[in-house]
GROMACS .gro file of N, CA and C in nm:
model
  432
    1SER      N    1   0.083  -0.118   0.000
    1SER     CA    2   0.000   0.000   0.000
    1SER      C    3   0.088   0.125   0.000
    2PRO      N    4   0.038   0.234  -0.056
    2PRO     CA    5   0.120   0.355  -0.061
    2PRO      C    6   0.142   0.414   0.078
    3ILE      N    7   0.254   0.478   0.094
    3ILE     CA    8   0.283   0.547   0.220
    3ILE      C    9   0.327   0.688   0.188
    4THR      N   10   0.321   0.772   0.285
    4THR     CA   11   0.373   0.908   0.270
    4THR      C   12   0.498   0.917   0.353
    5VAL      N   13   0.606   0.958   0.290
    5VAL     CA   14   0.731   0.977   0.362
    5VAL      C   15   0.764   1.125   0.356
    6VAL      N   16   0.778   1.185   0.471
    6VAL     CA   17   0.822   1.324   0.478
    6VAL      C   18   0.954   1.323   0.548
    7SER      N   19   1.056   1.371   0.481
    7SER     CA   20   1.187   1.378   0.546
    7SER      C   21   1.238   1.520   0.538
    8GLY      N   22   1.311   1.559   0.638
    8GLY     CA   23   1.367   1.693   0.643
    8GLY      C   24   1.517   1.687   0.625
    9TYR      N   25   1.571   1.790   0.569
    9TYR     CA   26   1.717   1.799   0.563
    9TYR      C   27   1.755   1.936   0.614
   10VAL      N   28   1.875   1.943   0.661
   10VAL     CA   29   1.921   2.070   0.714
   10VAL      C   30   2.059   2.100   0.660
   11ARG      N   31   2.079   2.221   0.621
   11ARG     CA   32   2.209   2.268   0.577
   11ARG      C   33   2.251   2.374   0.676
   12MET      N   34   2.353   2.342   0.756
   12MET     CA   35   2.400   2.437   0.856
   12MET      C   36   2.530   2.502   0.806
   13LEU      N   37   2.518   2.624   0.763
   13LEU     CA   38   2.634   2.703   0.721
   13LEU      C   39   2.639   2.826   0.810
   14LEU      N   40   2.736   2.908   0.790
   14LEU     CA   41   2.742   3.030   0.872
   14LEU      C   42   2.615   3.112   0.859
   15LYS      N   43   2.560   3.117   0.739
   15LYS     CA   44   2.437   3.192   0.719
   15LYS      C   45   2.314   3.109   0.754
   16GLY      N   46   2.329   2.977   0.760
   16GLY     CA   47   2.219   2.888   0.798
   16GLY      C   48   2.118   2.870   0.686
   17GLY      N   49   2.039   2.768   0.701
   17GLY     CA   50   1.934   2.742   0.604
   17GLY      C   51   1.870   2.609   0.633
   18ALA      N   52   1.744   2.595   0.598
   18ALA     CA   53   1.673   2.470   0.619
   18ALA      C   54   1.562   2.461   0.517
   19GLY      N   55   1.526   2.341   0.484
   19GLY     CA   56   1.415   2.323   0.393
   19GLY      C   57   1.372   2.179   0.388
   20PRO      N   58   1.246   2.156   0.362
   20PRO     CA   59   1.196   2.020   0.357
   20PRO      C   60   1.223   1.955   0.221
   21VAL      N   61   1.241   1.825   0.225
   21VAL     CA   62   1.245   1.746   0.103
   21VAL      C   63   1.109   1.681   0.094
   22PRO      N   64   1.020   1.730   0.007
   22PRO     CA   65   0.882   1.681   0.009
   22PRO      C   66   0.873   1.534  -0.032
   23GLY      N   67   0.785   1.460   0.033
   23GLY     CA   68   0.764   1.320   0.001
   23GLY      C   69   0.655   1.306  -0.104
   24GLN      N   70   0.652   1.197  -0.171
   24GLN     CA   71   0.549   1.166  -0.270
   24GLN      C   72   0.477   1.041  -0.222
   25GLN      N   73   0.349   1.032  -0.250
   25GLN     CA   74   0.279   0.909  -0.215
   25GLN      C   75   0.310   0.807  -0.325
   26ARG      N   76   0.391   0.710  -0.290
   26ARG     CA   77   0.436   0.607  -0.385
   26ARG      C   78   0.451   0.477  -0.310
   27ARG      N   79   0.476   0.373  -0.382
   27ARG     CA   80   0.507   0.245  -0.320
   27ARG      C   81   0.639   0.260  -0.247
   28LEU      N   82   0.656   0.182  -0.142
   28LEU     CA   83   0.770   0.197  -0.052
   28LEU      C   84   0.904   0.195  -0.125
   29VAL      N   85   0.927   0.098  -0.209
   29VAL     CA   86   1.057   0.086  -0.276
   29VAL      C   87   1.083   0.203  -0.369
   30GLU      N   88   0.982   0.243  -0.445
   30GLU     CA   89   0.997   0.355  -0.537
   30GLU      C   90   1.027   0.484  -0.460
   31GLU      N   91   0.954   0.504  -0.351
   31GLU     CA   92   0.975   0.625  -0.271
   31GLU      C   93   1.113   0.625  -0.206
   32ALA      N   94   1.154   0.511  -0.155
   32ALA     CA   95   1.286   0.501  -0.093
   32ALA      C   96   1.395   0.533  -0.194
   33GLU      N   97   1.382   0.480  -0.314
   33GLU     CA   98   1.481   0.504  -0.419
   33GLU      C   99   1.487   0.652  -0.457
   34LYS      N  100   1.372   0.715  -0.473
   34LYS     CA  101   1.367   0.857  -0.510
   34LYS      C  102   1.421   0.944  -0.397
   35SER      N  103   1.381   0.911  -0.272
   35SER     CA  104   1.428   0.989  -0.157
   35SER      C  105   1.579   0.978  -0.143
   36CYS      N  106   1.632   0.859  -0.162
   36CYS     CA  107   1.777   0.839  -0.151
   36CYS      C  108   1.850   0.917  -0.261
   37ALA      N  109   1.795   0.917  -0.381
   37ALA     CA  110   1.857   0.991  -0.491
   37ALA      C  111   1.855   1.142  -0.464
   38ARG      N  112   1.741   1.194  -0.414
   38ARG     CA  113   1.732   1.338  -0.382
   38ARG      C  114   1.830   1.376  -0.272
   39LEU      N  115   1.834   1.293  -0.167
   39LEU     CA  116   1.925   1.323  -0.057
   39LEU      C  117   2.070   1.311  -0.102
   40SER      N  118   2.100   1.212  -0.183
   40SER     CA  119   2.237   1.195  -0.234
   40SER      C  120   2.280   1.316  -0.317
   41ALA      N  121   2.188   1.370  -0.396
   41ALA     CA  122   2.219   1.490  -0.475
   41ALA      C  123   2.246   1.610  -0.383
   42LEU      N  124   2.165   1.625  -0.278
   42LEU     CA  125   2.187   1.734  -0.183
   42LEU      C  126   2.321   1.718  -0.112
   43LEU      N  127   2.354   1.596  -0.074
   43LEU     CA  128   2.481   1.570  -0.007
   43LEU      C  129   2.598   1.600  -0.100
   44ALA      N  130   2.586   1.564  -0.227
   44ALA     CA  131   2.692   1.592  -0.324
   44ALA      C  132   2.707   1.743  -0.347
   45GLU      N  133   2.595   1.815  -0.347
   45GLU     CA  134   2.598   1.959  -0.369
   45GLU      C  135   2.658   2.034  -0.250
   46HIS      N  136   2.618   1.997  -0.129
   46HIS     CA  137   2.658   2.073  -0.010
   46HIS      C  138   2.776   2.014   0.065
   47ARG      N  139   2.811   1.892   0.038
   47ARG     CA  140   2.926   1.821   0.096
   47ARG      C  141   2.946   1.844   0.247
   48PRO      N  142   2.848   1.805   0.328
   48PRO     CA  143   2.866   1.821   0.473
   48PRO      C  144   2.974   1.726   0.525
   49GLN      N  145   3.038   1.765   0.633
   49GLN     CA  146   3.139   1.680   0.695
   49GLN      C  147   3.077   1.575   0.785
   50CYS      N  148   2.960   1.608   0.841
   50CYS     CA  149   2.894   1.514   0.931
   50CYS      C  150   2.744   1.541   0.929
   51ALA      N  151   2.670   1.449   0.988
   51ALA     CA  152   2.525   1.463   0.996
   51ALA      C  153   2.478   1.419   1.134
   52ALA      N  154   2.378   1.485   1.186
   52ALA     CA  155   2.316   1.447   1.312
   52ALA      C  156   2.179   1.387   1.283
   53VAL      N  157   2.155   1.270   1.338
   53VAL     CA  158   2.031   1.198   1.312
   53VAL      C  159   1.966   1.163   1.444
   54GLU      N  160   1.834   1.177   1.450
   54GLU     CA  161   1.761   1.138   1.570
   54GLU      C  162   1.760   0.986   1.579
   55ASP      N  163   1.795   0.935   1.696
   55ASP     CA  164   1.800   0.791   1.720
   55ASP      C  165   1.658   0.736   1.727
   56ILE      N  166   1.648   0.606   1.715
   56ILE     CA  167   1.520   0.539   1.726
   56ILE      C  168   1.464   0.561   1.865
   57PHE      N  169   1.334   0.581   1.873
   57PHE     CA  170   1.270   0.603   2.002
   57PHE      C  171   1.145   0.517   2.011
   58PHE      N  172   1.094   0.502   2.130
   58PHE     CA  173   0.971   0.426   2.152
   58PHE      C  174   0.854   0.503   2.094
   59ALA      N  175   0.771   0.434   2.019
   59ALA     CA  176   0.653   0.499   1.962
   59ALA      C  177   0.530   0.413   1.990
   60GLU      N  178   0.423   0.477   2.029
   60GLU     CA  179   0.299   0.405   2.055
   60GLU      C  180   0.231   0.364   1.925
   61ASN      N  181   0.247   0.443   1.821
   61ASN     CA  182   0.185   0.413   1.693
   61ASN      C  183   0.284   0.330   1.609
   62VAL      N  184   0.257   0.202   1.599
   62VAL     CA  185   0.349   0.111   1.531
   62VAL      C  186   0.363   0.146   1.383
   63ARG      N  187   0.255   0.181   1.317
   63ARG     CA  188   0.262   0.216   1.174
   63ARG      C  189   0.353   0.337   1.151
   64SER      N  190   0.339   0.438   1.236
   64SER     CA  191   0.424   0.557   1.224
   64SER      C  192   0.570   0.521   1.250
   65ALA      N  193   0.595   0.435   1.348
   65ALA     CA  194   0.732   0.395   1.380
   65ALA      C  195   0.795   0.320   1.263
   66ILE      N  196   0.718   0.236   1.197
   66ILE     CA  197   0.771   0.161   1.083
   66ILE      C  198   0.803   0.256   0.967
   67LYS      N  199   0.714   0.351   0.941
   67LYS     CA  200   0.739   0.449   0.834
   67LYS      C  201   0.863   0.531   0.866
   68LEU      N  202   0.876   0.574   0.992
   68LEU     CA  203   0.993   0.650   1.033
   68LEU      C  204   1.119   0.566   1.017
   69GLY      N  205   1.111   0.439   1.052
   69GLY     CA  206   1.226   0.349   1.035
   69GLY      C  207   1.268   0.337   0.891
   70HIS      N  208   1.172   0.329   0.800
   70HIS     CA  209   1.204   0.323   0.657
   70HIS      C  210   1.275   0.450   0.612
   71ALA      N  211   1.219   0.565   0.649
   71ALA     CA  212   1.279   0.693   0.610
   71ALA      C  213   1.419   0.707   0.670
   72ARG      N  214   1.433   0.667   0.795
   72ARG     CA  215   1.563   0.675   0.863
   72ARG      C  216   1.665   0.586   0.793
   73GLY      N  217   1.623   0.468   0.750
   73GLY     CA  218   1.712   0.377   0.678
   73GLY      C  219   1.761   0.438   0.548
   74VAL      N  220   1.672   0.506   0.477
   74VAL     CA  221   1.711   0.573   0.352
   74VAL      C  222   1.815   0.680   0.380
   75VAL      N  223   1.792   0.759   0.484
   75VAL     CA  224   1.885   0.866   0.519
   75VAL      C  225   2.022   0.808   0.556
   76LEU      N  226   2.022   0.705   0.641
   76LEU     CA  227   2.149   0.643   0.682
   76LEU      C  228   2.223   0.581   0.563
   77GLN      N  229   2.149   0.522   0.471
   77GLN     CA  230   2.211   0.464   0.351
   77GLN      C  231   2.277   0.572   0.267
   78ALA      N  232   2.207   0.682   0.244
   78ALA     CA  233   2.262   0.790   0.163
   78ALA      C  234   2.386   0.849   0.230
   79LEU      N  235   2.381   0.868   0.361
   79LEU     CA  236   2.496   0.923   0.434
   79LEU      C  237   2.615   0.827   0.428
   80ALA      N  238   2.589   0.699   0.447
   80ALA     CA  239   2.697   0.600   0.441
   80ALA      C  240   2.759   0.594   0.301
   81ALA      N  241   2.675   0.596   0.200
   81ALA     CA  242   2.725   0.591   0.062
   81ALA      C  243   2.811   0.713   0.029
   82ALA      N  244   2.780   0.827   0.090
   82ALA     CA  245   2.856   0.950   0.066
   82ALA      C  246   2.979   0.960   0.157
   83GLY      N  247   2.994   0.865   0.248
   83GLY     CA  248   3.110   0.866   0.338
   83GLY      C  249   3.102   0.975   0.444
   84ILE      N  250   2.981   1.011   0.483
   84ILE     CA  251   2.961   1.118   0.580
   84ILE      C  252   2.946   1.059   0.720
   85ALA      N  253   3.020   1.114   0.815
   85ALA     CA  254   3.012   1.069   0.954
   85ALA      C  255   2.873   1.100   1.009
   86VAL      N  256   2.820   1.006   1.088
   86VAL     CA  257   2.686   1.021   1.143
   86VAL      C  258   2.692   1.018   1.295
   87ALA      N  259   2.628   1.115   1.358
   87ALA     CA  260   2.612   1.118   1.503
   87ALA      C  261   2.463   1.099   1.532
   88GLU      N  262   2.432   1.009   1.623
   88GLU     CA  263   2.292   0.983   1.657
   88GLU      C  264   2.263   1.032   1.798
   89TYR      N  265   2.147   1.095   1.814
   89TYR     CA  266   2.106   1.149   1.943
   89TYR      C  267   1.962   1.108   1.971
   90THR      N  268   1.934   1.073   2.096
   90THR     CA  269   1.798   1.039   2.135
   90THR      C  270   1.716   1.168   2.139
   91PRO      N  271   1.584   1.156   2.125
   91PRO     CA  272   1.501   1.276   2.139
   91PRO      C  273   1.523   1.345   2.274
   92LEU      N  274   1.542   1.267   2.379
   92LEU     CA  275   1.568   1.323   2.512
   92LEU      C  276   1.695   1.407   2.513
   93ALA      N  277   1.801   1.358   2.449
   93ALA     CA  278   1.927   1.432   2.444
   93ALA      C  279   1.912   1.560   2.363
   94ILE      N  280   1.839   1.553   2.252
   94ILE     CA  281   1.819   1.672   2.168
   94ILE      C  282   1.740   1.778   2.244
   95LYS      N  283   1.631   1.736   2.307
   95LYS     CA  284   1.549   1.831   2.383
   95LYS      C  285   1.627   1.890   2.499
   96SER      N  286   1.706   1.808   2.566
   96SER     CA  287   1.788   1.857   2.678
   96SER      C  288   1.891   1.960   2.631
   97ALA      N  289   1.953   1.933   2.517
   97ALA     CA  290   2.055   2.024   2.464
   97ALA      C  291   1.996   2.160   2.429
   98LEU      N  292   1.871   2.161   2.382
   98LEU     CA  293   1.811   2.286   2.339
   98LEU      C  294   1.736   2.360   2.449
   99THR      N  295   1.666   2.285   2.534
   99THR     CA  296   1.579   2.350   2.631
   99THR      C  297   1.622   2.328   2.775
  100GLY      N  298   1.712   2.234   2.798
  100GLY     CA  299   1.751   2.200   2.934
  100GLY      C  300   1.656   2.101   2.999
  101TYR      N  301   1.554   2.057   2.924
  101TYR     CA  302   1.454   1.965   2.976
  101TYR      C  303   1.424   1.859   2.870
  102GLY      N  304   1.455   1.735   2.901
  102GLY     CA  305   1.441   1.626   2.805
  102GLY      C  306   1.301   1.589   2.764
  103ARG      N  307   1.204   1.639   2.837
  103ARG     CA  308   1.064   1.608   2.803
  103ARG      C  309   0.990   1.731   2.750
  104ALA      N  310   1.066   1.825   2.698
  104ALA     CA  311   1.006   1.949   2.644
  104ALA      C  312   0.911   1.916   2.529
  105GLU      N  313   0.811   1.998   2.514
  105GLU     CA  314   0.715   1.984   2.403
  105GLU      C  315   0.779   2.032   2.274
  106LYS      N  316   0.725   1.986   2.161
  106LYS     CA  317   0.779   2.024   2.030
  106LYS      C  318   0.780   2.176   2.011
  107GLU      N  319   0.678   2.244   2.058
  107GLU     CA  320   0.672   2.389   2.043
  107GLU      C  321   0.782   2.460   2.122
  108GLN      N  322   0.818   2.405   2.240
  108GLN     CA  323   0.928   2.463   2.318
  108GLN      C  324   1.059   2.448   2.241
  109VAL      N  325   1.079   2.331   2.181
  109VAL     CA  326   1.200   2.309   2.100
  109VAL      C  327   1.200   2.403   1.981
  110ALA      N  328   1.085   2.419   1.916
  110ALA     CA  329   1.075   2.509   1.800
  110ALA      C  330   1.110   2.652   1.839
  111GLN      N  331   1.064   2.696   1.955
  111GLN     CA  332   1.095   2.832   2.001
  111GLN      C  333   1.245   2.849   2.028
  112MET      N  334   1.308   2.746   2.083
  112MET     CA  335   1.452   2.754   2.108
  112MET      C  336   1.531   2.755   1.977
  113VAL      N  337   1.487   2.675   1.880
  113VAL     CA  338   1.553   2.677   1.749
  113VAL      C  339   1.542   2.817   1.690
  114LYS      N  340   1.423   2.874   1.697
  114LYS     CA  341   1.400   3.011   1.648
  114LYS      C  342   1.494   3.109   1.718
  115THR      N  343   1.503   3.101   1.849
  115THR     CA  344   1.587   3.192   1.926
  115THR      C  345   1.735   3.173   1.894
  116LEU      N  346   1.781   3.051   1.897
  116LEU     CA  347   1.923   3.023   1.875
  116LEU      C  348   1.970   3.061   1.735
  117LEU      N  349   1.883   3.042   1.636
  117LEU     CA  350   1.920   3.074   1.498
  117LEU      C  351   1.875   3.214   1.455
  118ARG      N  352   1.817   3.287   1.549
  118ARG     CA  353   1.771   3.424   1.524
  118ARG      C  354   1.676   3.432   1.403
  119LEU      N  355   1.578   3.342   1.404
  119LEU     CA  356   1.479   3.338   1.297
  119LEU      C  357   1.361   3.426   1.335
  120GLU      N  358   1.287   3.472   1.237
  120GLU     CA  359   1.169   3.554   1.265
  120GLU      C  360   1.054   3.472   1.322
  121SER      N  361   1.045   3.346   1.281
  121SER     CA  362   0.941   3.258   1.332
  121SER      C  363   0.997   3.116   1.340
  122PRO      N  364   0.933   3.030   1.418
  122PRO     CA  365   0.982   2.892   1.427
  122PRO      C  366   0.977   2.824   1.291
  123PRO      N  367   1.074   2.738   1.262
  123PRO     CA  368   1.074   2.668   1.133
  123PRO      C  369   0.951   2.579   1.117
  124ARG      N  370   0.902   2.570   0.999
  124ARG     CA  371   0.790   2.481   0.967
  124ARG      C  372   0.825   2.406   0.840
  125PRO      N  373   0.787   2.285   0.820
  125PRO     CA  374   0.711   2.201   0.911
  125PRO      C  375   0.794   2.158   1.032
  126LEU      N  376   0.731   2.089   1.126
  126LEU     CA  377   0.802   2.045   1.245
  126LEU      C  378   0.918   1.952   1.213
  127ASP      N  379   0.913   1.883   1.099
  127ASP     CA  380   1.027   1.799   1.059
  127ASP      C  381   1.153   1.883   1.041
  128ALA      N  382   1.137   2.004   0.988
  128ALA     CA  383   1.251   2.094   0.972
  128ALA      C  384   1.303   2.138   1.108
  129THR      N  385   1.211   2.163   1.202
  129THR     CA  386   1.249   2.198   1.338
  129THR      C  387   1.328   2.085   1.401
  130ASP      N  388   1.279   1.962   1.384
  130ASP     CA  389   1.347   1.844   1.441
  130ASP      C  390   1.488   1.830   1.383
  131ALA      N  391   1.501   1.851   1.254
  131ALA     CA  392   1.632   1.837   1.190
  131ALA      C  393   1.728   1.945   1.239
  132LEU      N  394   1.679   2.068   1.249
  132LEU     CA  395   1.762   2.176   1.301
  132LEU      C  396   1.801   2.152   1.446
  133ALA      N  397   1.707   2.102   1.525
  133ALA     CA  398   1.735   2.073   1.666
  133ALA      C  399   1.844   1.966   1.679
  134ALA      N  400   1.839   1.863   1.596
  134ALA     CA  401   1.943   1.759   1.599
  134ALA      C  402   2.079   1.819   1.562
  135ALA      N  403   2.080   1.906   1.462
  135ALA     CA  404   2.206   1.970   1.420
  135ALA      C  405   2.262   2.060   1.530
  136ILE      N  406   2.175   2.136   1.596
  136ILE     CA  407   2.220   2.223   1.705
  136ILE      C  408   2.272   2.139   1.821
  137CYS      N  409   2.203   2.030   1.852
  137CYS     CA  410   2.249   1.939   1.958
  137CYS      C  411   2.389   1.889   1.926
  138HIS      N  412   2.411   1.852   1.802
  138HIS     CA  413   2.543   1.802   1.762
  138HIS      C  414   2.649   1.912   1.776
  139LEU      N  415   2.616   2.033   1.733
  139LEU     CA  416   2.710   2.145   1.747
  139LEU      C  417   2.744   2.170   1.893
  140HIS      N  418   2.645   2.162   1.980
  140HIS     CA  419   2.670   2.179   2.124
  140HIS      C  420   2.762   2.069   2.176
  141THR      N  421   2.743   1.949   2.129
  141THR     CA  422   2.826   1.836   2.171
  141THR      C  423   2.971   1.855   2.125
  142LEU      N  424   2.990   1.905   2.005
  142LEU     CA  425   3.124   1.926   1.952
  142LEU      C  426   3.199   2.034   2.027
  143ARG      N  427   3.129   2.132   2.079
  143ARG     CA  428   3.193   2.245   2.144
  143ARG      C  429   3.244   2.213   2.283
  144PHE      N  430   3.192   2.108   2.345
  144PHE     CA  431   3.229   2.080   2.484
  144PHE      C  432   3.315   1.957   2.495
   0.00000   0.00000   0.00000
């Protein structure tokens, strides 16, 4: 059956930037192949030295967790194929790094991303916020 995959990517440069990679409703294999190709092209264009990825977490909705696992696998495959170092962080670690509280709500994290990156408004969609939060968490980890 068709699934919707929404994945976010983040480009952290001195000037900063973020944007979603829109998903298409397609069969799983076709979507995974297209998503991997799009991400691989972005990686080739921007040549990041490393990537921060949210680690697997407990989810009550099994279907959502499986879809997330598929998308995460595509991202990890593209990063590995490009030879990019990957750092994984739990949602608790990401929230703690940004807000000081590991159980912070998504909106609290979005506000901190907005504040830290001096944005006019919180990034949307929330996938972009999550990606930026993981990148900021990684930057904080590297500095200490």
